[in-house]
mmCIF file of C-alpha atoms and ligand atoms in Angstrom:
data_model
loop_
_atom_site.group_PDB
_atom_site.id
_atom_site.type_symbol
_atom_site.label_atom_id
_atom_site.label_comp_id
_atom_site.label_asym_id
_atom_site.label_seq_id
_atom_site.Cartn_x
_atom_site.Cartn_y
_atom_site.Cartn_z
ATOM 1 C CA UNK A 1 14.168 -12.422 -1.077
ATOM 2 C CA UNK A 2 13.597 -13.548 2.501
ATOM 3 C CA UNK A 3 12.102 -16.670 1.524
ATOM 4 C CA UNK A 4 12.528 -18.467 -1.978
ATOM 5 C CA UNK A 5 10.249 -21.306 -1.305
ATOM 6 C CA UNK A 6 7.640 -19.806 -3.523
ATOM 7 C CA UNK A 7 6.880 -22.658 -5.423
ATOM 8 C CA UNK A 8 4.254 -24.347 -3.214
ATOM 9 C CA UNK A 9 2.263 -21.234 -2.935
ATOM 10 C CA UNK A 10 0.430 -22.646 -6.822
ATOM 11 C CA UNK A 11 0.901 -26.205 -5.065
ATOM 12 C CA UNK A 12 -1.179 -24.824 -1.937
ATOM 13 C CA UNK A 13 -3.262 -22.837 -4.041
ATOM 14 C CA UNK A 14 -4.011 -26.238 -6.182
ATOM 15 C CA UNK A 15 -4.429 -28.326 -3.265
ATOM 16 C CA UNK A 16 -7.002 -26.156 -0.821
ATOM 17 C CA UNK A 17 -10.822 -26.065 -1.715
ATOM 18 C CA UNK A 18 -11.656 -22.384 -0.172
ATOM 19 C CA UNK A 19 -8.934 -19.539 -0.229
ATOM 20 C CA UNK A 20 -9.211 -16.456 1.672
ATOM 21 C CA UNK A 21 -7.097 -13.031 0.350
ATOM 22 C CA UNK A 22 -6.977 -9.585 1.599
ATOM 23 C CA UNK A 23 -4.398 -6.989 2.609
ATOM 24 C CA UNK A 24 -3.380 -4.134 4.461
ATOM 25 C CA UNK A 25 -5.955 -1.384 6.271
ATOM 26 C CA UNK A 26 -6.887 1.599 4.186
ATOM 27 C CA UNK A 27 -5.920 -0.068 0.919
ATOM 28 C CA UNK A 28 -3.750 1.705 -1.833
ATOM 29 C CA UNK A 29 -3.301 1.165 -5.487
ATOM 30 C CA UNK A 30 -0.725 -1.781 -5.112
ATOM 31 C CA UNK A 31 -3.030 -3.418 -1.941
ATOM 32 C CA UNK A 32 -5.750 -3.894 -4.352
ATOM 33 C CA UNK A 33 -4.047 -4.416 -7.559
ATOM 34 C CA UNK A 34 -2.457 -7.186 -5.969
ATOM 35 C CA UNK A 35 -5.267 -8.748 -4.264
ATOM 36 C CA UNK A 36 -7.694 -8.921 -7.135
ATOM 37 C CA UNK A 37 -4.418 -9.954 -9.565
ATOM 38 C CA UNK A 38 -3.739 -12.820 -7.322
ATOM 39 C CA UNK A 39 -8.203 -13.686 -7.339
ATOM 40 C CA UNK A 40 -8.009 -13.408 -10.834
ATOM 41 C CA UNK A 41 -4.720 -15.556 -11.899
ATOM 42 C CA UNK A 42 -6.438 -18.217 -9.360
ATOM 43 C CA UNK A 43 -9.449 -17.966 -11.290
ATOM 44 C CA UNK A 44 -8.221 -18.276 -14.824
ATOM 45 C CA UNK A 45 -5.475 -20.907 -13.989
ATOM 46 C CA UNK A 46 -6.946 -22.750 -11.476
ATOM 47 C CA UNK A 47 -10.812 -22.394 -12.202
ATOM 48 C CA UNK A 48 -11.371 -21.452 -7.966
ATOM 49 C CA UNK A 49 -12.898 -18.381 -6.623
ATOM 50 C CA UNK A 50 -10.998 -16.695 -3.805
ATOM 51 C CA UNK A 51 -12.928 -14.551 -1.510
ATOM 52 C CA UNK A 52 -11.181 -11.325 -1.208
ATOM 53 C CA UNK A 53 -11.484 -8.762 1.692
ATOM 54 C CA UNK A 54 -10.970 -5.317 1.505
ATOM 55 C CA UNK A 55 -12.856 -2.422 3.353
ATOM 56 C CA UNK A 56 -12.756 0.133 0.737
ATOM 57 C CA UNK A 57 -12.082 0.624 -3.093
ATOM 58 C CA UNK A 58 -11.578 4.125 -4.960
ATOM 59 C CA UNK A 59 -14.439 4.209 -7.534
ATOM 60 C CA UNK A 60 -12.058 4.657 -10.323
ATOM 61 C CA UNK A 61 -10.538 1.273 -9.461
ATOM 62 C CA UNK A 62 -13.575 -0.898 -10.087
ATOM 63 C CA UNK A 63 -13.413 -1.428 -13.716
ATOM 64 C CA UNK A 64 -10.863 -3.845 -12.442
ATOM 65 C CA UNK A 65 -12.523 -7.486 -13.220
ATOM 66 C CA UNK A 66 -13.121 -9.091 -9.471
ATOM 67 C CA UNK A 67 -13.824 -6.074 -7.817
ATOM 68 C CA UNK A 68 -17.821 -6.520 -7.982
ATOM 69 C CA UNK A 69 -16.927 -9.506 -5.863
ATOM 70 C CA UNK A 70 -15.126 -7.627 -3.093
ATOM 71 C CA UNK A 71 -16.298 -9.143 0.419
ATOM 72 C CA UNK A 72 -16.640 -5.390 2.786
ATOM 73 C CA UNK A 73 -16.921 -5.415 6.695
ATOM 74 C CA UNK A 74 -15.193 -8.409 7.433
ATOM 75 C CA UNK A 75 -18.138 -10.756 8.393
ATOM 76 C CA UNK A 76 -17.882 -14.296 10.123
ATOM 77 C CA UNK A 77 -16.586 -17.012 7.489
ATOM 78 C CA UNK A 78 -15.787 -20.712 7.659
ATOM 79 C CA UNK A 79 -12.495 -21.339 8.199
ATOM 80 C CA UNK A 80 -10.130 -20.926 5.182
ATOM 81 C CA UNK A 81 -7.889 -24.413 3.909
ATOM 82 C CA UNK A 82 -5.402 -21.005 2.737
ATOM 83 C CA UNK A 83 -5.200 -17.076 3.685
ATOM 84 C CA UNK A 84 -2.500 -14.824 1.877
ATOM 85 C CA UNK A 85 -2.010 -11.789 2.600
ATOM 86 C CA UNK A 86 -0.670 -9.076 0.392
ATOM 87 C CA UNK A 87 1.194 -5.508 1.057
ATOM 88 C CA UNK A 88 0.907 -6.262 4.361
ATOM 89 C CA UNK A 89 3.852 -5.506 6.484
ATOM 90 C CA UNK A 90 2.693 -6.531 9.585
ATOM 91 C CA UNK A 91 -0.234 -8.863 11.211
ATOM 92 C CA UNK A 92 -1.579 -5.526 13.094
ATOM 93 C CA UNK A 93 -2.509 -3.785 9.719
ATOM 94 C CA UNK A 94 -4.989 -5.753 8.649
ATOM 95 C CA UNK A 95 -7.754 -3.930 10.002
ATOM 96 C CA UNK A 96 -9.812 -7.260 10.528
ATOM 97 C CA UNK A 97 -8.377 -9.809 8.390
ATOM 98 C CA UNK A 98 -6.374 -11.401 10.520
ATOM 99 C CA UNK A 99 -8.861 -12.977 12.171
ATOM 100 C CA UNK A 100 -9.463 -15.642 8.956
ATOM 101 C CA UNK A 101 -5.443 -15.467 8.696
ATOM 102 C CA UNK A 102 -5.256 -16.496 12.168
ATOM 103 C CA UNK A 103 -8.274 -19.559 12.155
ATOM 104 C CA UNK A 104 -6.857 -20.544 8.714
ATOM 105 C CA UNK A 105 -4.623 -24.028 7.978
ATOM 106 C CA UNK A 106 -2.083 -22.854 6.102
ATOM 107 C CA UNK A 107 -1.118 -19.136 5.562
ATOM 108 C CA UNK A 108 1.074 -17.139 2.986
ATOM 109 C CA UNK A 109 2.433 -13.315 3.271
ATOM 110 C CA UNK A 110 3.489 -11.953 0.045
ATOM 111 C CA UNK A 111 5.030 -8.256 0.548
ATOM 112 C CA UNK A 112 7.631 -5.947 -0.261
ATOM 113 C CA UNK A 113 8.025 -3.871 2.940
ATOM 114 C CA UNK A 114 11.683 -4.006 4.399
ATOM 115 C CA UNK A 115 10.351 -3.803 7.852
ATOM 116 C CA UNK A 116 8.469 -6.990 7.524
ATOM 117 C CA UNK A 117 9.788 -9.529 10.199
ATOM 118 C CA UNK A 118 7.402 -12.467 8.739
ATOM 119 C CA UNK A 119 4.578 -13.767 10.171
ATOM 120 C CA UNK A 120 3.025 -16.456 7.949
ATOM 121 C CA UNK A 121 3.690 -20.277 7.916
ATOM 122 C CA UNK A 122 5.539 -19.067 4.599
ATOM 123 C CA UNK A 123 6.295 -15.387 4.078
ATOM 124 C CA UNK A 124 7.266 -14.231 0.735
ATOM 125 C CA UNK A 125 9.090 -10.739 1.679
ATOM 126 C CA UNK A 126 11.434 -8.961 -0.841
ATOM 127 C CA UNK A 127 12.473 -5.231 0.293
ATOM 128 C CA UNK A 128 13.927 -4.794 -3.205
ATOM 129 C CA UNK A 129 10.758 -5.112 -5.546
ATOM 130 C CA UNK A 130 9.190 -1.714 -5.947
ATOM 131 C CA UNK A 131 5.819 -2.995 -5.238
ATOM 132 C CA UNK A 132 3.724 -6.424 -4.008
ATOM 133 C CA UNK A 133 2.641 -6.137 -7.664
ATOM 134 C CA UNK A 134 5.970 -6.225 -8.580
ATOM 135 C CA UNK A 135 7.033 -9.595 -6.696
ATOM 136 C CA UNK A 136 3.653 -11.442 -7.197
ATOM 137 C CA UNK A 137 3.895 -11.111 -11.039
ATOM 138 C CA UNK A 138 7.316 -12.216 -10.670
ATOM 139 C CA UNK A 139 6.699 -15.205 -8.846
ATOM 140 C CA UNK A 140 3.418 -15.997 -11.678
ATOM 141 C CA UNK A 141 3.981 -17.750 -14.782
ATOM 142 C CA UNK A 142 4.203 -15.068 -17.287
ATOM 143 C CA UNK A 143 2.225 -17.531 -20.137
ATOM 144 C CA UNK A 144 -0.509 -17.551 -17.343
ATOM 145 C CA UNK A 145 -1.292 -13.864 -17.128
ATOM 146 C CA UNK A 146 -4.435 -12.811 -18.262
ATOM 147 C CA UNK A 147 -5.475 -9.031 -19.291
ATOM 148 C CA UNK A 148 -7.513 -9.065 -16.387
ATOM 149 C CA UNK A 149 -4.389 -9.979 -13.863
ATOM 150 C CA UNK A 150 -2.291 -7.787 -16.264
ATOM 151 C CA UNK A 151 -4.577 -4.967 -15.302
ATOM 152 C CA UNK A 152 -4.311 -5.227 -11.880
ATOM 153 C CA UNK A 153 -0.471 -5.792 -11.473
ATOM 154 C CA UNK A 154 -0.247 -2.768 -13.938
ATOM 155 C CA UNK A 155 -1.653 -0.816 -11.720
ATOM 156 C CA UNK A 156 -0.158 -2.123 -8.276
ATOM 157 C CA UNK A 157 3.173 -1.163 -9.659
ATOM 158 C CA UNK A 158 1.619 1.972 -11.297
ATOM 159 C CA UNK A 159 0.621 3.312 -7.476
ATOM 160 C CA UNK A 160 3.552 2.136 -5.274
ATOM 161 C CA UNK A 161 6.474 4.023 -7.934
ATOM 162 C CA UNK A 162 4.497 6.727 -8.444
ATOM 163 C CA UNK A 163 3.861 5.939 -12.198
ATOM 164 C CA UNK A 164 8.050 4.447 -12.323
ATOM 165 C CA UNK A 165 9.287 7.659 -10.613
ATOM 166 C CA UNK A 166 10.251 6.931 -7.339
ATOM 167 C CA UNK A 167 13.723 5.347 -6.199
ATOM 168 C CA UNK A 168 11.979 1.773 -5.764
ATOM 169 C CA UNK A 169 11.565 1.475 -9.479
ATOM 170 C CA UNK A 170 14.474 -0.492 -11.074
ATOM 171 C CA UNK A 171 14.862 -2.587 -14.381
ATOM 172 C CA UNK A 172 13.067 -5.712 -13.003
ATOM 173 C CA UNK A 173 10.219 -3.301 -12.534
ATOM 174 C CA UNK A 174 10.095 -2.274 -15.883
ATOM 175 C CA UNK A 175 11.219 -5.426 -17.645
ATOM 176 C CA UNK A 176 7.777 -6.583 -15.446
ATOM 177 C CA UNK A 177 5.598 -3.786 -16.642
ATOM 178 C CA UNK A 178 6.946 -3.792 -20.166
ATOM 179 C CA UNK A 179 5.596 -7.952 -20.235
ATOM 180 C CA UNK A 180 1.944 -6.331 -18.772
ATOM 181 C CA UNK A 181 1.736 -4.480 -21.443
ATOM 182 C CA UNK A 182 2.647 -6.772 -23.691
ATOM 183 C CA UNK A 183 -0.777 -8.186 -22.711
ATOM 184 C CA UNK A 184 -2.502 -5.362 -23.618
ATOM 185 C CA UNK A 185 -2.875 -3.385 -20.937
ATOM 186 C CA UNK A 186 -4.133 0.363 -21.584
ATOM 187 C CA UNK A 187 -1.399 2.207 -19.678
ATOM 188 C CA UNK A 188 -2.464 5.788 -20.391
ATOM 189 C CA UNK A 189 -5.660 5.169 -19.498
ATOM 190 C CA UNK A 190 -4.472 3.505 -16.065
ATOM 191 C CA UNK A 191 -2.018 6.338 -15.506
ATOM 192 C CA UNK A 192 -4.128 8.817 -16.294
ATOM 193 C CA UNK A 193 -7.603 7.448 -14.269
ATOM 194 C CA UNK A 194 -6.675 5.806 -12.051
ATOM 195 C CA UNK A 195 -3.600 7.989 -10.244
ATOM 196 C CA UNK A 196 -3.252 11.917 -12.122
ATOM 197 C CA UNK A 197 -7.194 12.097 -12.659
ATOM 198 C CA UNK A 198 -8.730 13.883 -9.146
ATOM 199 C CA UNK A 199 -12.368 14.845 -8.407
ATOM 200 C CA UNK A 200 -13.242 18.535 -7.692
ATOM 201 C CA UNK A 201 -13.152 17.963 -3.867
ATOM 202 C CA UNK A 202 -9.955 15.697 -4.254
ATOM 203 C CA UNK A 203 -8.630 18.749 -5.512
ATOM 204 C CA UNK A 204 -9.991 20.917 -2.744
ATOM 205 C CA UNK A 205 -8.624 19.282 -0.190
ATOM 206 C CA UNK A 206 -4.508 18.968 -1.786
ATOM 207 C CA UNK A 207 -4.859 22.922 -2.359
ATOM 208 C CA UNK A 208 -5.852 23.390 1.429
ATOM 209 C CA UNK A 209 -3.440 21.027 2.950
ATOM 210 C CA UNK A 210 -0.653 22.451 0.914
ATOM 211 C CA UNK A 211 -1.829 26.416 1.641
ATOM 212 C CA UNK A 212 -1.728 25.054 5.611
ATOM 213 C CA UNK A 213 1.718 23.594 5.403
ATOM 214 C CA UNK A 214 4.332 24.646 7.682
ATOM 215 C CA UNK A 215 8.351 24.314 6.957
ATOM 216 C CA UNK A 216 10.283 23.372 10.118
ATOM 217 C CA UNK A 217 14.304 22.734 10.567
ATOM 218 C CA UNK A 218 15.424 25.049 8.416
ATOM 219 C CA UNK A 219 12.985 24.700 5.097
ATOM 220 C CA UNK A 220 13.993 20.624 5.492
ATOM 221 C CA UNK A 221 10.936 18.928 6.707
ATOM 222 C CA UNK A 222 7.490 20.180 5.320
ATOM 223 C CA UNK A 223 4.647 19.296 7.014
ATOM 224 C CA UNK A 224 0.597 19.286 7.285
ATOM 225 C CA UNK A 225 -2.406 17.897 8.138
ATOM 226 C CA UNK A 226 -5.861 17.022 7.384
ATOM 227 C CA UNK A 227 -8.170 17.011 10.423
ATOM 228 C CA UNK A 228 -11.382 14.801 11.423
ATOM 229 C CA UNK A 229 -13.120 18.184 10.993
ATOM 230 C CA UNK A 230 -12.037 18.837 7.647
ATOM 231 C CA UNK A 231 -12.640 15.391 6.362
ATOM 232 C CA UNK A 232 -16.453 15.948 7.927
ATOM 233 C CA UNK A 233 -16.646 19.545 5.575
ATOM 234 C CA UNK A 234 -15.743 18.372 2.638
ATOM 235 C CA UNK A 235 -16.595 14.629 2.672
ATOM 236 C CA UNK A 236 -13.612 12.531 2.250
ATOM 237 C CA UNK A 237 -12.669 9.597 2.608
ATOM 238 C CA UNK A 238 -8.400 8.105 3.099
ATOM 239 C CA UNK A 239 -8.189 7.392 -0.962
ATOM 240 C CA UNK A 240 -9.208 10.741 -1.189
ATOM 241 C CA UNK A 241 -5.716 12.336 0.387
ATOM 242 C CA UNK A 242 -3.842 9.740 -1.900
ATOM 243 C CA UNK A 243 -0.561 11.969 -3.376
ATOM 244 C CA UNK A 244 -0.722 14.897 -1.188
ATOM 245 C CA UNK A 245 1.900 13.540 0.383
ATOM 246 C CA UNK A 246 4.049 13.077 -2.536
ATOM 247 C CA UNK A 247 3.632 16.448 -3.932
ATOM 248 C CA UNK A 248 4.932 18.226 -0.211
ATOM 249 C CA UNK A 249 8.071 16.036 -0.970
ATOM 250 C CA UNK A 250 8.644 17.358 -4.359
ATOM 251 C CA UNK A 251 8.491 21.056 -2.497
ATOM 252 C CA UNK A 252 11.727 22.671 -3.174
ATOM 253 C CA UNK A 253 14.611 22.352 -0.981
ATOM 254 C CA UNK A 254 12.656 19.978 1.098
ATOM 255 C CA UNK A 255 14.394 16.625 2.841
ATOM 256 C CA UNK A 256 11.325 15.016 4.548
ATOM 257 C CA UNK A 257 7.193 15.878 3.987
ATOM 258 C CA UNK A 258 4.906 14.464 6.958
ATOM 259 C CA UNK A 259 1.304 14.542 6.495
ATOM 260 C CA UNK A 260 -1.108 14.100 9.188
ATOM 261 C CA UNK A 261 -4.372 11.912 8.576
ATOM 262 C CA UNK A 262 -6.468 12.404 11.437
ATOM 263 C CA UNK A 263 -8.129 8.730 11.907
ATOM 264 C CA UNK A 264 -10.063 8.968 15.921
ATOM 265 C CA UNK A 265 -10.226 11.952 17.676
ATOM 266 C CA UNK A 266 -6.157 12.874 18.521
ATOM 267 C CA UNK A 267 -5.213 9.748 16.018
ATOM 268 C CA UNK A 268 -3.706 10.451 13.661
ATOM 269 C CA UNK A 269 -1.941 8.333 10.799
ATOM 270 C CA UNK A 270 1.344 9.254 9.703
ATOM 271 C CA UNK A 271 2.834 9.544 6.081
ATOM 272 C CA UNK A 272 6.318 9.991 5.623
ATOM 273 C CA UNK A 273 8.483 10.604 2.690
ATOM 274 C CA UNK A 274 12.240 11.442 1.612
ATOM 275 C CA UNK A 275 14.453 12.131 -1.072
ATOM 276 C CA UNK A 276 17.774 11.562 -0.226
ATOM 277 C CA UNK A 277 19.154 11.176 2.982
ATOM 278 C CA UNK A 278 16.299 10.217 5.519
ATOM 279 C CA UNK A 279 15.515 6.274 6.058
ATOM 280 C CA UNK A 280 11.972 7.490 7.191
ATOM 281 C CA UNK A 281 11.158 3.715 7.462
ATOM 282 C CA UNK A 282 13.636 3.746 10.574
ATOM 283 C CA UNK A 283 11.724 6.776 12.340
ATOM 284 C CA UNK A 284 8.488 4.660 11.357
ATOM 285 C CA UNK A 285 9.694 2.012 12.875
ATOM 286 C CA UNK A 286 10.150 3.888 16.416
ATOM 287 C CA UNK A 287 6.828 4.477 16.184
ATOM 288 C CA UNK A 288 5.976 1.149 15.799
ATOM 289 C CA UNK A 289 5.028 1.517 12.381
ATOM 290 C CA UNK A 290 6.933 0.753 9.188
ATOM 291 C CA UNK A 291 7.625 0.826 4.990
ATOM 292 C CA UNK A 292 10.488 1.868 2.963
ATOM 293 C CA UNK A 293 13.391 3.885 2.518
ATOM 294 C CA UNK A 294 11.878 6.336 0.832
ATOM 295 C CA UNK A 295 7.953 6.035 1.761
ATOM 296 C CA UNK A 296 6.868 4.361 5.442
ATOM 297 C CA UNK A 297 3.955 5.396 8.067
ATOM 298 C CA UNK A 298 3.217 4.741 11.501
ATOM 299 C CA UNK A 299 0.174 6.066 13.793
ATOM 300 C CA UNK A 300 0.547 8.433 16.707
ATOM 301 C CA UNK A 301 -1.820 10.047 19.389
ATOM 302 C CA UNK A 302 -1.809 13.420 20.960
ATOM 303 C CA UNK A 303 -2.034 17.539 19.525
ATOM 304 C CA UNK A 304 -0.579 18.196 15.843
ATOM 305 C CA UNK A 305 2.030 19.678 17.779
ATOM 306 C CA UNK A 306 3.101 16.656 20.158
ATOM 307 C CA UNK A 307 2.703 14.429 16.747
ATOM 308 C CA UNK A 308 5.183 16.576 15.072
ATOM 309 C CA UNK A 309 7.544 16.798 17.513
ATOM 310 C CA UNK A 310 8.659 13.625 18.288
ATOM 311 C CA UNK A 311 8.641 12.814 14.678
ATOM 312 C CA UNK A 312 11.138 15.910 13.982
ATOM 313 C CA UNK A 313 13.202 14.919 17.053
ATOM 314 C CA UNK A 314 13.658 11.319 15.343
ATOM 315 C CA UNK A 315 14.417 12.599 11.685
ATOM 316 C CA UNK A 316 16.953 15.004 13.014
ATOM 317 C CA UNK A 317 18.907 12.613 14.492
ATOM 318 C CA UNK A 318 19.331 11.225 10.938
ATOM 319 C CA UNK A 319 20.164 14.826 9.757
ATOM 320 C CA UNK A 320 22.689 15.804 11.984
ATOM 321 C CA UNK A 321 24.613 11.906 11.634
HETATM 322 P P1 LIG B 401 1.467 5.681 3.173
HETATM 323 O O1 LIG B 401 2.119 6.917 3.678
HETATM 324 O O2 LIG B 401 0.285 5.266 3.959
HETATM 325 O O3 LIG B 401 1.252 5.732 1.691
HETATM 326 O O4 LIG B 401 2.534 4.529 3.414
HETATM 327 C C1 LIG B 401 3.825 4.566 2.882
HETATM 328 C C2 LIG B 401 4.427 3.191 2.915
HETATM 329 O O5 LIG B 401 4.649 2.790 4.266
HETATM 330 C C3 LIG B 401 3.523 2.132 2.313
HETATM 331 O O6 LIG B 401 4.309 1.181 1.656
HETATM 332 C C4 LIG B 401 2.830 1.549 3.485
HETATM 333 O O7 LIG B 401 2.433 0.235 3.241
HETATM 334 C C5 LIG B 401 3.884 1.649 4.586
HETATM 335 N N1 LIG B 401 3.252 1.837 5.882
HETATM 336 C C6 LIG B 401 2.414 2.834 6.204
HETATM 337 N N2 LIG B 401 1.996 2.723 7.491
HETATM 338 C C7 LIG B 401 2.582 1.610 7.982
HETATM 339 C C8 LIG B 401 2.540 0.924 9.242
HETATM 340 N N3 LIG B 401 1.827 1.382 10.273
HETATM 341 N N4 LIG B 401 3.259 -0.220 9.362
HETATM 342 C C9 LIG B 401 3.991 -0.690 8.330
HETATM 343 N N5 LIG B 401 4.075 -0.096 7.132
HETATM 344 C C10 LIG B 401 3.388 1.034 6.946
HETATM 345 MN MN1 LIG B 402 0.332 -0.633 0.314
HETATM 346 MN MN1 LIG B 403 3.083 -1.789 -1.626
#
């Protein structure tokens, strides 16, 4: 862990009158798990109300206690005594947060991406734990936990290891999980809602981005994309192309899946994932961008075809190593 001075984050949290929380841009399962596990072990240990920002929420996330209370669209606020932000590997991703991290006394970063250089008066950055879920629950007093925090982390470290499947997961991630439930979380019925269950047009859209994929080196990299147009037809929004990703990567034979999220007109966010051999956070990182080993994005301008070329050109330098 990058920095172990943890401790005064429940001193700060005790000592400052209005706290300010949000996290990264386009917010996935451990962003907001995180967040509103953080409001809510504030809440029930240390009777304050955080305001949390976050500029969108799945619907099958909000029975989630704090989530009512989500502040959208990043409007002017007093200055914060204390900002933390979570799952955020760098200041750029916040969409607009940074703005109250920025005017705000004292600042926290809690996050588990390797590419995170720091940025806050204290950053709490561990590469190792398989999710932000993961490290804030370790760094909590597990007597302290409520169901409602349990929830959350539950399903923070649900999201980022692909219900414990990915490489990231590791005992301390179970051991973690296995005290959540202990609190009565209702796994199955996270698992199953909140990450396998789909809507008809979820659905949709993963058949016809995986009937447009193309194979390139050789059957190693798969790739495909979703385009501002399609998004338009059928309605979606970015939670809605959550796991297409992940289910290119488990195409046979395959060493790296890309998908394409168009964002602005020829902007287009990049996913990346591997399964053995690719650091894809390394070719993320050329583009400015960042993650994991196994799981990183970036964003890149220009045709499909420019996009996918000079990611290709970066991951086969790892290939051919
Ligand atoms: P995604 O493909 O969006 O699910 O992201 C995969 C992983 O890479 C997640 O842990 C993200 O937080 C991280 N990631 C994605 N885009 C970026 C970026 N531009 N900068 C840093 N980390 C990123
Ligand atoms: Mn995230
Ligand atoms: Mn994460």
């Amino acid at each position: 862990m990058k920095n172990m001075n943890y401790s005064n984050l429940w001193d700060a949290v005790e000592k400052a009158e209005r706290i300010g929380i949000s996290g990264h841009a386009r917010p996935d399962g451990d962003c907001i798990g995180s967040c509103l596990g953080l409001v809510n072990y504030i809440a029930d240990n240390y009777g304050k109300k955080a305001d949390l920002y976050i500029d969108e929420i799945p619907a099958s996330f909000t029975f989630l206690k704090g989530s009512e209370d989500i502040i959208s669209g990043y409007p002017d606020a007093p200055k914060y005594d204390l900002f933390i932000l979570l799952d955020c590997g760098d200041l750029e991703r916040t969409a607009d947060a940074a703005k109250y991290f920025k005017a705000a006394d004292y600042t926290f970063c809690i996050d588990h991406h390797a590419t995170n250089k720091g940025y806050a008066d204290v950053d709490i950055i561990d590469g190792d734990s398989a999710a932000t879920a993961e490290l804030l629950c370790s760094i909590m007093d597990a007597d302290k936990i409520s169901l409602d925090t349990a929830n959350c982390l539950y399903l923070g470290i649900v999201h980022d290891t692909g219900v414990f499947k990915h490489s990231n997961t590791r005992r301390q991630t179970m051991e973690l999980a296995g005290m959540l439930l202990e609190k009565g979380v209702n796994a199955g019925n996270i698992i199953d809602k909140t990450f396998y269950e789909k809507t008809y047009v979820q659905n949709q859209i993963l058949g016809r981005t995986l009937m447009e994929s193309i194979l390139l080196m050789d059957g190693k990299i798969i790739a495909s994309y979703v385009s501002l147009d399609v998004q338009k037809l059928y309605g979606i929004s970015n939670s809605d192309m959550e796991g297409i990703v992940d289910q290119l990567r488990v195409t046979k034979g395959i060493e790296v899946a890309i998908l394409l999220k168009e964002v602005n007109k020829r902007e287009w966010k990049v996913s990346l994932r591997s399964n053995n051999i690719v650091d894809v956070s390394l070719v993320a990182v050329k583009f400015a961008g960042g993650g994991h080993v196994r799981a990183a994005g970036c964003t890149l301008h220009g045709s499909v075809y420019d996009v996918l070329n000079s990611l290709t050109r970066e991951i086969e330098k790892q290939m051919v190593e």
